[in-house]
CSV table of C-alpha atoms in Angstrom, one decimal:
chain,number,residue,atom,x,y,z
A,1,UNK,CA,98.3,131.6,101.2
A,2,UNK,CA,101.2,131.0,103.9
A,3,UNK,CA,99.3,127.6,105.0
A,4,UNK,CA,98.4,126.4,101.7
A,5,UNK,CA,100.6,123.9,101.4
A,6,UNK,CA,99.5,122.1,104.7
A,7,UNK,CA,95.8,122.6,103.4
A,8,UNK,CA,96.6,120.9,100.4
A,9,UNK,CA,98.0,118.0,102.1
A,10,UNK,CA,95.3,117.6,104.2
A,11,UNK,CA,92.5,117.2,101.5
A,12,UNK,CA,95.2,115.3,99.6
A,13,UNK,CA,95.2,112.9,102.6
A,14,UNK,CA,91.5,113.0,103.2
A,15,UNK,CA,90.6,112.7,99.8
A,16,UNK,CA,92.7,110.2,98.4
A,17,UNK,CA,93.6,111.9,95.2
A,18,UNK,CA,94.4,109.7,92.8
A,19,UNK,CA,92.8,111.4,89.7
A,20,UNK,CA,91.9,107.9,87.9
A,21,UNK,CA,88.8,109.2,85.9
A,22,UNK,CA,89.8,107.2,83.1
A,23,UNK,CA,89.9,104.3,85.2
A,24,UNK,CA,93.1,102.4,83.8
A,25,UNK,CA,94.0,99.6,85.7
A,26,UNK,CA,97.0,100.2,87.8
A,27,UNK,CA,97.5,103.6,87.3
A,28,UNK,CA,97.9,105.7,90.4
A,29,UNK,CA,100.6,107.8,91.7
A,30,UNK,CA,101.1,109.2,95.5
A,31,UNK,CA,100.5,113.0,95.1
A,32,UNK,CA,101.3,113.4,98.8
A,33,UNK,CA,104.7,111.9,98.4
A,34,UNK,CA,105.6,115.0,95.5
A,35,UNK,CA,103.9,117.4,98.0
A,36,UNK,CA,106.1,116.3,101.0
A,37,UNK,CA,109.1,115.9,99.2
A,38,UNK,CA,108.8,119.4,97.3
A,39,UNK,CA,107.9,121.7,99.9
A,40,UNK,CA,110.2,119.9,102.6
A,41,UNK,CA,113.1,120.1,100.3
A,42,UNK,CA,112.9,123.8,99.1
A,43,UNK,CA,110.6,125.6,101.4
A,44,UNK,CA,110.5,123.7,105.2
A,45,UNK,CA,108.3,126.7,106.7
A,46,UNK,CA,105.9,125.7,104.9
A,47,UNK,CA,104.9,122.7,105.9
A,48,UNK,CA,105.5,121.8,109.6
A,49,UNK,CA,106.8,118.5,110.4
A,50,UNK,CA,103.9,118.0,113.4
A,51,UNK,CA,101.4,118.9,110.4
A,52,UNK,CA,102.6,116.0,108.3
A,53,UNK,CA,102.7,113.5,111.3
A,54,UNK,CA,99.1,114.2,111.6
A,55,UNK,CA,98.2,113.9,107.7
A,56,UNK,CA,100.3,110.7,107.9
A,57,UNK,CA,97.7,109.5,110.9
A,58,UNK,CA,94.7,110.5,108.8
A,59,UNK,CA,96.1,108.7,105.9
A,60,UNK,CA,96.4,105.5,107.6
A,61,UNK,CA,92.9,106.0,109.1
A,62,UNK,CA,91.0,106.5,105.3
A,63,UNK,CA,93.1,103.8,103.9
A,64,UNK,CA,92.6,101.0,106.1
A,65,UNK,CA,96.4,100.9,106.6
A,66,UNK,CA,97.8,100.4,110.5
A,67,UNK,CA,98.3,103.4,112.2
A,68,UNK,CA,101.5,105.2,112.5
A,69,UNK,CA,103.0,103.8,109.2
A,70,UNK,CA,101.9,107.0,106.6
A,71,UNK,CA,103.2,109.1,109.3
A,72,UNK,CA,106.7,106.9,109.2
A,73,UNK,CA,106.7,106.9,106.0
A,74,UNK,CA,106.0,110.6,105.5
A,75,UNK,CA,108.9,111.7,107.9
A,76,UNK,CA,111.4,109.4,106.4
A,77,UNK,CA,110.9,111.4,102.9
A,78,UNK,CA,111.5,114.8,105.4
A,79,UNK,CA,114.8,113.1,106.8
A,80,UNK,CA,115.6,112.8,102.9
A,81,UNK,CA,114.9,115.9,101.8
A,82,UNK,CA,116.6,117.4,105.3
A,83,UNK,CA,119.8,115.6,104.7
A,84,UNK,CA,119.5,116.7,100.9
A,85,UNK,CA,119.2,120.1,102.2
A,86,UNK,CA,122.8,119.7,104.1
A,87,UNK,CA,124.8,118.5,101.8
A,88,UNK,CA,123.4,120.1,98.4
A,89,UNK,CA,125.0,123.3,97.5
A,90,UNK,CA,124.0,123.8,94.0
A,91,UNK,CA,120.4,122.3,93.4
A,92,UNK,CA,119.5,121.2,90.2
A,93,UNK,CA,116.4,119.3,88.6
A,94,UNK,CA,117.9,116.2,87.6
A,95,UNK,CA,119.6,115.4,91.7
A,96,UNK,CA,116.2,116.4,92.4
A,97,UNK,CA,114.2,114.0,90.5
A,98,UNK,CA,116.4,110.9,90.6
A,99,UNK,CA,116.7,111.8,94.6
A,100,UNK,CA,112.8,111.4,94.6
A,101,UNK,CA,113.4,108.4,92.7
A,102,UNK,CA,115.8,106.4,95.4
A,103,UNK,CA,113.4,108.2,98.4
A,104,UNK,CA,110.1,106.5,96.7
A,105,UNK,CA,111.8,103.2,96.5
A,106,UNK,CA,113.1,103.2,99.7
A,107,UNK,CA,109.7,104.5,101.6
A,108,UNK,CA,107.9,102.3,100.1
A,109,UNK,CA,110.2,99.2,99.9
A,110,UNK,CA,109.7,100.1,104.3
A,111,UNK,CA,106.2,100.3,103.8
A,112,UNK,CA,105.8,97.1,101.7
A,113,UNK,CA,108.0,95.4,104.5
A,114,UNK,CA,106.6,96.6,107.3
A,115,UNK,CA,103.1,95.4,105.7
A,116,UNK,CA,104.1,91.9,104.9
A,117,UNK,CA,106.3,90.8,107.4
A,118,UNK,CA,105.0,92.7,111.0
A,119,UNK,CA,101.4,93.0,110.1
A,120,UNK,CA,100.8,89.9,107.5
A,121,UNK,CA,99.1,91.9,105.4
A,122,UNK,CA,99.4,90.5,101.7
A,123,UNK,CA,100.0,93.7,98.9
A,124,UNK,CA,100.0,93.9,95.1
A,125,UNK,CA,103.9,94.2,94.9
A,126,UNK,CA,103.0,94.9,90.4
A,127,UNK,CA,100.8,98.0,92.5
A,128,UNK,CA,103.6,99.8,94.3
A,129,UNK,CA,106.2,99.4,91.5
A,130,UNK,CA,103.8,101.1,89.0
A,131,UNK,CA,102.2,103.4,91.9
A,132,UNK,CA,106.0,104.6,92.7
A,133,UNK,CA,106.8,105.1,88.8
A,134,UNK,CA,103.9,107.1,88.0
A,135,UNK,CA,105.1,109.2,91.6
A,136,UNK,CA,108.3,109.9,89.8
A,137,UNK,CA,107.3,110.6,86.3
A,138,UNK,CA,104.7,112.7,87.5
A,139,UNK,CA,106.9,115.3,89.6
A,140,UNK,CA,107.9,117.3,87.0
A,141,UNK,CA,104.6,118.4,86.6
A,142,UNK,CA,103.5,119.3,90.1
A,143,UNK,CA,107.5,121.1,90.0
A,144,UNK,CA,105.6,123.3,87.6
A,145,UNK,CA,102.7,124.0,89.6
A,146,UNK,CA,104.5,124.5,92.9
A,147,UNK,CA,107.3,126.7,91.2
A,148,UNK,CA,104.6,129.1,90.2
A,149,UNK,CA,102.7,129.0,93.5
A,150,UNK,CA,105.3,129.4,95.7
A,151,UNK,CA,106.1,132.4,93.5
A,152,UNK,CA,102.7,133.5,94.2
A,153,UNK,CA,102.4,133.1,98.0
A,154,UNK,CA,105.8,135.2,98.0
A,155,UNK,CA,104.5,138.0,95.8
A,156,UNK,CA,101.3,137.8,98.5
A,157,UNK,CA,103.8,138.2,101.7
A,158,UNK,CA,105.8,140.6,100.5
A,159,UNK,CA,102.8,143.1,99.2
B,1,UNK,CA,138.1,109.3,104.1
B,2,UNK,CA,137.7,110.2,108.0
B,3,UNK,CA,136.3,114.1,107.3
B,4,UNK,CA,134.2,112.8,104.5
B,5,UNK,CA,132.6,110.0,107.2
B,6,UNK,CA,132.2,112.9,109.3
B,7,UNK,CA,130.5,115.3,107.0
B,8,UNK,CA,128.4,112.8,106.4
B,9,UNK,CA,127.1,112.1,110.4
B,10,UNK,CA,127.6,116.0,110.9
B,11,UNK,CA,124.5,116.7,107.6
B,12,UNK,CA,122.6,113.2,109.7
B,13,UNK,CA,122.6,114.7,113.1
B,14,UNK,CA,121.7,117.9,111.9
B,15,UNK,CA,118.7,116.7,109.2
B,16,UNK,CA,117.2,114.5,112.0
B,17,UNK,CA,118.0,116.5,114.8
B,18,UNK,CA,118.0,120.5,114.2
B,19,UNK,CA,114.6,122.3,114.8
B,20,UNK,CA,115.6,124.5,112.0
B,21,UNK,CA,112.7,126.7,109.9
B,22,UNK,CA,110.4,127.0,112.8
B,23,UNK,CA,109.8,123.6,113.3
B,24,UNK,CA,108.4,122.9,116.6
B,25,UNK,CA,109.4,119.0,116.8
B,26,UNK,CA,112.5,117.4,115.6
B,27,UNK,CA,112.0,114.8,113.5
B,28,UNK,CA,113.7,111.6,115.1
B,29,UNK,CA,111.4,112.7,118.2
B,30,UNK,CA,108.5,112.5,115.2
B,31,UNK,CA,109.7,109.5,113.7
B,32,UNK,CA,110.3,107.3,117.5
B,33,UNK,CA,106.3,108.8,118.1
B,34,UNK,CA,105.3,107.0,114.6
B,35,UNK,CA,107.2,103.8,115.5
B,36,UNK,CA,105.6,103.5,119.3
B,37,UNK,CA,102.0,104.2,118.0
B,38,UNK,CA,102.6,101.5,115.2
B,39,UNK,CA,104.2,99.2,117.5
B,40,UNK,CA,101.7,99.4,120.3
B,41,UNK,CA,99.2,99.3,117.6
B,42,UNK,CA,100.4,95.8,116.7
B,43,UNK,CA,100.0,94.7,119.9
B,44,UNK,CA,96.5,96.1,120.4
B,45,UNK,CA,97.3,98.4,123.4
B,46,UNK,CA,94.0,100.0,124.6
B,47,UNK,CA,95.0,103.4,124.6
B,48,UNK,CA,96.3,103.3,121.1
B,49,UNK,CA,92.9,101.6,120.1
B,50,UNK,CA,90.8,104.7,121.7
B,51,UNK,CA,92.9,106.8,119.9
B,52,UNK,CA,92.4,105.3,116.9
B,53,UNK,CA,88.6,104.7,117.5
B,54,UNK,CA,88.5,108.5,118.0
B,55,UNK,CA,90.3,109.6,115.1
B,56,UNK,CA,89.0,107.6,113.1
B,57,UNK,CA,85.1,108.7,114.0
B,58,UNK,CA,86.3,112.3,113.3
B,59,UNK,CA,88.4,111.4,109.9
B,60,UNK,CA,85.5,109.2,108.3
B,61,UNK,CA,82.9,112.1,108.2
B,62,UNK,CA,85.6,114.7,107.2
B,63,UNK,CA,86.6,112.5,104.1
B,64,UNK,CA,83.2,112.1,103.5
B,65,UNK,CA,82.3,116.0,103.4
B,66,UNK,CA,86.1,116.6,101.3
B,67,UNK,CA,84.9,113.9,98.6
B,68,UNK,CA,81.6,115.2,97.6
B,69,UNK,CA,83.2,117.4,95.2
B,70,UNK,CA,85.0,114.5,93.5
B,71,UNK,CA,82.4,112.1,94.2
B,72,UNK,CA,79.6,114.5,91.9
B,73,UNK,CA,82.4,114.6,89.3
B,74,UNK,CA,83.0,110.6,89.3
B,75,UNK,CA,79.0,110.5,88.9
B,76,UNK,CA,78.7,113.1,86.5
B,77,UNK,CA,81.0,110.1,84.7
B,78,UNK,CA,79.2,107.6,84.8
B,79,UNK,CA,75.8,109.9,84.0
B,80,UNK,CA,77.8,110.8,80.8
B,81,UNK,CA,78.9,107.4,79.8
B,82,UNK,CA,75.4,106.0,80.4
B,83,UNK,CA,73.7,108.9,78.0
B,84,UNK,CA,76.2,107.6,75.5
B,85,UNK,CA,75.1,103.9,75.7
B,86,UNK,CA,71.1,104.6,76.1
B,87,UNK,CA,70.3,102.8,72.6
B,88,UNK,CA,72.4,100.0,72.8
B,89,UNK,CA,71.8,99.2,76.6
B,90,UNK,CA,68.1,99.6,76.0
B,91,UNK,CA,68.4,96.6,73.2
B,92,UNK,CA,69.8,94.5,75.2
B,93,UNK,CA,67.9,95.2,78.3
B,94,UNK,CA,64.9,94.5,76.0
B,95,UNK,CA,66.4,90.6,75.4
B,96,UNK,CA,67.2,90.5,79.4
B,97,UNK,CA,63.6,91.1,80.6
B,98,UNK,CA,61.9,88.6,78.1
B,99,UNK,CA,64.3,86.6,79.4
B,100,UNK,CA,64.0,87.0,83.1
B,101,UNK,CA,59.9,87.0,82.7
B,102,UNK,CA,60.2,83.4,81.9
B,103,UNK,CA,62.5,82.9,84.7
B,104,UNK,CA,60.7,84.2,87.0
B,105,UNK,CA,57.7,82.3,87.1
B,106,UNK,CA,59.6,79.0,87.9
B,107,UNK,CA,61.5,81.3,90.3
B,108,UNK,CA,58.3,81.9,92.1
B,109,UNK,CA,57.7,78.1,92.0
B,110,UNK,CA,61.0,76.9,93.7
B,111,UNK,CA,60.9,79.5,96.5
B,112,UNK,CA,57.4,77.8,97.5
B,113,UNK,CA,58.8,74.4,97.0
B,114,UNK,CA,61.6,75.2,99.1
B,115,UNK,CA,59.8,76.9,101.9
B,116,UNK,CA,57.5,73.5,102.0
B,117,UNK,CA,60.8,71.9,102.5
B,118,UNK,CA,62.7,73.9,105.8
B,119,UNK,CA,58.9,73.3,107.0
B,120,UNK,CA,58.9,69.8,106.9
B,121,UNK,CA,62.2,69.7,108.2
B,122,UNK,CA,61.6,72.5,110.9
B,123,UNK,CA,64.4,74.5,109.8
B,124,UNK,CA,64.0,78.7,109.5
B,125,UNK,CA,66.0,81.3,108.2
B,126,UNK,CA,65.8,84.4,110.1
B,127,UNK,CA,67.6,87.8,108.5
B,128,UNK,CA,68.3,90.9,109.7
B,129,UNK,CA,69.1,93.5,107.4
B,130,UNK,CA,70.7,97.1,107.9
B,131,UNK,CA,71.1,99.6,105.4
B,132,UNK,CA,73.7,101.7,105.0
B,133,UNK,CA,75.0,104.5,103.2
B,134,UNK,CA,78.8,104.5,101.7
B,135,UNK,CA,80.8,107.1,103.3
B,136,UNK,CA,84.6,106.4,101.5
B,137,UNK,CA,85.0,104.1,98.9
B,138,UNK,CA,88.3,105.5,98.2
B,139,UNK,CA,89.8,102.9,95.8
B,140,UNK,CA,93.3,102.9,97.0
B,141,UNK,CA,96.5,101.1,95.5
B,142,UNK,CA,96.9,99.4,99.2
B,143,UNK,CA,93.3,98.2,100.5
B,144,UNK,CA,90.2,97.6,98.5
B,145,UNK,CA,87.6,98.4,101.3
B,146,UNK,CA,84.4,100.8,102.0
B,147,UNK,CA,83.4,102.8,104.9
B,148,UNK,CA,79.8,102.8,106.0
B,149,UNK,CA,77.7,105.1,108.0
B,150,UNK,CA,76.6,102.4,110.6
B,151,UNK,CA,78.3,100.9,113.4
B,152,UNK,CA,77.9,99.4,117.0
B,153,UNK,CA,75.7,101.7,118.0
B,154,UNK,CA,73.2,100.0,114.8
B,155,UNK,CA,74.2,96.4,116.3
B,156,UNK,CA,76.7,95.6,113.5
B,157,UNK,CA,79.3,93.2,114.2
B,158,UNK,CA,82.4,92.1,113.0
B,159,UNK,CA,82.1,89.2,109.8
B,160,UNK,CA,78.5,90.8,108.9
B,161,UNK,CA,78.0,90.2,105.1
B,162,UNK,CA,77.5,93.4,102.7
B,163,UNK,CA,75.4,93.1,100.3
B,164,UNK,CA,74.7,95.6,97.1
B,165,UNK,CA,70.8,94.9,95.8
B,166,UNK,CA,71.0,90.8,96.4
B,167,UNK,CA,74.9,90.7,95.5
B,168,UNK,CA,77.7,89.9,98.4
B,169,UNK,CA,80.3,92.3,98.0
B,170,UNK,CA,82.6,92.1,100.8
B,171,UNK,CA,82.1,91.6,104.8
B,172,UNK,CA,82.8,93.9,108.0
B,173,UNK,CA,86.2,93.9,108.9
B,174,UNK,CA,86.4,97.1,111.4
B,175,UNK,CA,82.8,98.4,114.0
B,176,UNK,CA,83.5,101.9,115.6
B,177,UNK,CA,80.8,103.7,117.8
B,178,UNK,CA,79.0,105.2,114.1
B,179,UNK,CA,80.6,103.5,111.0
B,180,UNK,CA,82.3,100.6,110.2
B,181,UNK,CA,84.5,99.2,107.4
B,182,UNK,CA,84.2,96.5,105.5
B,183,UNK,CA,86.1,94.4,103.1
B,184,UNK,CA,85.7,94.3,99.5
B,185,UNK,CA,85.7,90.9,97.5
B,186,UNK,CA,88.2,92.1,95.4
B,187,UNK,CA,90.7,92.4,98.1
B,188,UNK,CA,94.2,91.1,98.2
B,189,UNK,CA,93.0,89.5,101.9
B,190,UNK,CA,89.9,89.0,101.0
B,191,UNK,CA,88.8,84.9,101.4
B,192,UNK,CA,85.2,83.5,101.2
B,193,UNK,CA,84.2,79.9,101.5
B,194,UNK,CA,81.3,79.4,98.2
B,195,UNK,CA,80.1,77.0,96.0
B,196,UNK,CA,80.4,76.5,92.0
B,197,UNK,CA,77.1,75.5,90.7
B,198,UNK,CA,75.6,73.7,88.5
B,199,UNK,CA,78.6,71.8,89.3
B,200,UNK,CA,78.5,71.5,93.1
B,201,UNK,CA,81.9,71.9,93.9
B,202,UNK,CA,83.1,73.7,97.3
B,203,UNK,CA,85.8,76.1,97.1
B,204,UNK,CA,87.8,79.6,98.5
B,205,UNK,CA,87.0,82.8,96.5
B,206,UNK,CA,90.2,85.1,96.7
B,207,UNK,CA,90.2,88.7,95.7
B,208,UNK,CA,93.4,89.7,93.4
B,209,UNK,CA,93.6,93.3,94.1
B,210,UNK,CA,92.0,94.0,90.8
B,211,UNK,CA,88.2,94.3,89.9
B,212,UNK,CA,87.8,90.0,89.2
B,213,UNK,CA,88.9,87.8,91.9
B,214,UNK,CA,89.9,83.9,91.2
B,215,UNK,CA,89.2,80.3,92.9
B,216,UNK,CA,91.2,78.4,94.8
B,217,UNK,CA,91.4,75.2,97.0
B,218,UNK,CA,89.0,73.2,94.8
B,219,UNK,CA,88.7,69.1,96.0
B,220,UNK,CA,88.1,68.5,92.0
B,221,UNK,CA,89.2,70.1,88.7
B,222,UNK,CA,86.5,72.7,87.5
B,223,UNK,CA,89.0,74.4,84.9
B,224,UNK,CA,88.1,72.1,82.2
B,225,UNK,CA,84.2,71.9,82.8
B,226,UNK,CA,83.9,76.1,82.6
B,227,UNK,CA,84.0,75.8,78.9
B,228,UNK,CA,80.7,73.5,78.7
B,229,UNK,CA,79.0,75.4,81.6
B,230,UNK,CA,77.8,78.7,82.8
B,231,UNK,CA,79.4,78.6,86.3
B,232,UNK,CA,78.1,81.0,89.3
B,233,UNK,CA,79.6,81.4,92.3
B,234,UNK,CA,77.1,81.4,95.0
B,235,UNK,CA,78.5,81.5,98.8
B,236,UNK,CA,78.6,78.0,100.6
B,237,UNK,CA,77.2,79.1,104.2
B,238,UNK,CA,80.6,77.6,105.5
B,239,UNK,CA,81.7,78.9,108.9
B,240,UNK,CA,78.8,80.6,109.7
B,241,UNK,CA,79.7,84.0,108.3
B,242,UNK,CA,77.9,84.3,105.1
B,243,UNK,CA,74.5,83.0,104.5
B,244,UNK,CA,74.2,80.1,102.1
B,245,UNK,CA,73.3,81.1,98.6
B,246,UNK,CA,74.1,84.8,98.2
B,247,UNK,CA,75.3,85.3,94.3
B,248,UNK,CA,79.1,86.6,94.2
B,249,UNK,CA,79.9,86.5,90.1
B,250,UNK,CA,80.0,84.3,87.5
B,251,UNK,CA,83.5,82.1,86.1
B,252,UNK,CA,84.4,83.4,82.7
B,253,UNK,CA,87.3,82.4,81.0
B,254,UNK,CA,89.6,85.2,80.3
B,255,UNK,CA,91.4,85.2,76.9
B,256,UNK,CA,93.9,87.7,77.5
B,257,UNK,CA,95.0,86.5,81.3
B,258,UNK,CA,94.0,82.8,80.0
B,259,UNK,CA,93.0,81.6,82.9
B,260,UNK,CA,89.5,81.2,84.7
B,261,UNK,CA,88.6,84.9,86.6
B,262,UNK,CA,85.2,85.4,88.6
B,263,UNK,CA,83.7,88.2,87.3
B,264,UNK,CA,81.8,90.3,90.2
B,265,UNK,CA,77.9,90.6,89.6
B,266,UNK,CA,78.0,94.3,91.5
B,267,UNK,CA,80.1,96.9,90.6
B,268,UNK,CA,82.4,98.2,93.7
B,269,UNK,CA,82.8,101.4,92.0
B,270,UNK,CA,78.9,102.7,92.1
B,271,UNK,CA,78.4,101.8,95.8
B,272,UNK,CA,76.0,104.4,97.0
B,273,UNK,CA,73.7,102.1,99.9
B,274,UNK,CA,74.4,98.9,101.0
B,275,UNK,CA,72.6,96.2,103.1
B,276,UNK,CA,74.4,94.8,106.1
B,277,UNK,CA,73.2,91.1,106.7
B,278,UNK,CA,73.3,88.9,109.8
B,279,UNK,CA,71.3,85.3,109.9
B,280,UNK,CA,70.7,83.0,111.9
B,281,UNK,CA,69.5,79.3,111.1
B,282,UNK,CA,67.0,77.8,113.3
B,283,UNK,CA,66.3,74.6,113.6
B,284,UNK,CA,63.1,72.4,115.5
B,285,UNK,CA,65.3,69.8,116.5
């Protein structure tokens, strides 16, 4: 249970989760981004930052995207979440979740940049705005969900 | 305003650099390894590129074994939503094939006539067709592109057309050792040279990121004659990449966008095989 987490990542990545059955156009959201920025914020052990390097390289390789820039993007969200970590004494939802907010937009706004202007590679700007929406609006769901696991894997360690 | 500055470079330094919670690396050491492989990357340096040809033979098949769970869902999908339409598909399939029986029998006669023709001007069309099975056709928000189970080791090359049934759907952008990737039409990057007919007008097929893609660089106005005529886009042979005359998708007018979109004849969802196409034109001059 200890190395769920980093399992869950890594069929995230591999996978490409993006849960579009209903297949309505433009909707997507980056469950990996919710993932990193959960577990890195409140539980670091977890998930290692070597481990998310790596899923950021396999990312970039089922994508299509050039290599290195998942795992740059995926370390700038632990840098976040580390420097939320230092100055947060009280936690609460709401810092949380707009937090996630501003760290989305400023990953991706990186990404998009990095896309465009280095590698000339033209991107759906409509795309990432509604892709990095449905990122935040989704994470109090998976909040839920990893709450209760978390709970679980610690119930599991300490038996 | 000074201790606040330094509380603020103090909770930095320690977020990039501490090796707290058993982590092994720190992360600006992470971070300057993701910025060397992506800028050496850029500049295609060979190491980088046997890395990546490496990872990427071992990541290709994992992704294929991780998806077959969603994969049997997504059919079970399209199963379902097929069962639903039985009747009504059957009706109109029933139109379609008295339809197409006619067709084909002057079909028959132009594909004679036309062989007669590259006779009597010496000119041949030689094909060479591989088919190949779709490994990932993850349909990602950044890159509209599928991964097949063929690569250099099966002779394909970069620019190779793919084709679904008789249908181009995108081209060979990326040849490892076993599998490649290739392009979808409906691509954001995605440009093909092809030809409006009955019309005859040259043009540049662009994907739009979405599942329709649209024309652009036309020497004359088309917009105007769609209305009066059923347009399809066939591709022009231009460059050399693609050969002449492969249906792409049709020019509808689309009410809601209200503009002219190129409807796709193959849908890039249900790729299961594919044909990768190379030809060559030869000529007895």
């Amino acid at each position: 249970m200890f190395y769920f987490p980093t399992l869950v990542l890594f069929l995230a990545v591999l996978n490409e989760i993006d849960l579009n059955y209903l297949e309505i156009e433009y909707f997507s959201f980056n469950f990996v981004y919710i993932l990193i920025f959960y577990w890195t914020l409140k539980n670091p052990h977890y998930l290692s930052y070597g481990s998310i390097f790596i899923a950021g390289l396999v990312n970039d390789v089922v994508t299509g995207l050039p290599i290195g820039i998942s795992s740059l993007c995926y370390l700038l969200i632990c840098a976040v979440t580390a420097y939320l970590r230092n100055i947060t004494l009280r936690p609460n939802f709401m810092n949380d979740w707009l937090s996630l907010l501003v760290t989305i937009l400023l990953v991706n706004s990186i990404q998009v940049m990095s896309l465009d202007l280095i590698f000339s590679i033209d991107v759906n700007y409509m795309r990432y705005s509604i892709n990095s929406g449905f990122t935040f609006v989704f994470y109090p769901l998976f909040l839920f969900l990893f709450i209760n696991l978390e709970k679980k894997i610690k119930t599991q360690k300490n038996d | 305003m000074a201790s606040s500055r330094d509380d603020f470079v103090i909770a930095i330094r320690s977020a990039f650099l501490k090796k707290s919670y058993q982590q092994k690396f720190s992360l600006l050491t992470l971070i300057f390894l993701s910025l060397t492989i992506l800028l050496l990357g850029s500049f295609n340096f060979k190491v980088i590129q046997y890395i990546k040809i490496g990872i990427k033979e071992v990541v290709y098949r994992s992704s294929f074994v991780v998806s077959i769970p969603e994969n049997y869902v997504k059919k079970l999908n399209f199963q379902l939503k097929d069962h639903l339409n039985l009747y009504e598909n059957y009706k109109k399939n029933e139109v379609l094939l008295d339809d197409l029986r006619k067709k084909k029998l002057t079909n028959e006669f132009l594909v004679l006539e036309n062989e007669k023709l590259r006779n009597l001007i010496n000119e041949s069309v030689k094909s060479e067709d591989i088919y190949a099975k779709v490994l990932v056709d993850k349909d990602s928000p950044y890159l509209k592109s599928i991964v097949l189970n063929k690569g250099s080791k099966n002779n394909v090359k970069l620019g190779m057309a793919i084709v679904d049934d008789s249908y181009l759907v995108g081209k060979i952008i990326e040849v490892n050792y076993t599998n490649s990737r290739a392009l979808l039409l409906s691509d954001l990057n995605s440009k093909i040279p092809v030809l409006l007919e009955p019309l005859n007008i040259h043009a540049v097929l662009s994907g739009t990121g979405k599942n329709y893609g649209i024309i652009e660089f036309t020497k004359e106005e088309y917009d105007k004659k769609v209305n009066n005529n059923k347009i399809i886009v066939y591709t022009s042979g231009y460059g050399g990449l693609f050969k002449p005359g492969l249906p792409v998708g049709k020019i509808i007018n689309n009410a809601n966008l209200k503009k002219n979109i190129v409807n796709f004849f193959s849908d890039f969802g249900q790729l299961d095989y594919v044909r990768i196409v190379s030809y060559e034109i030869g000529s007895g001059n």
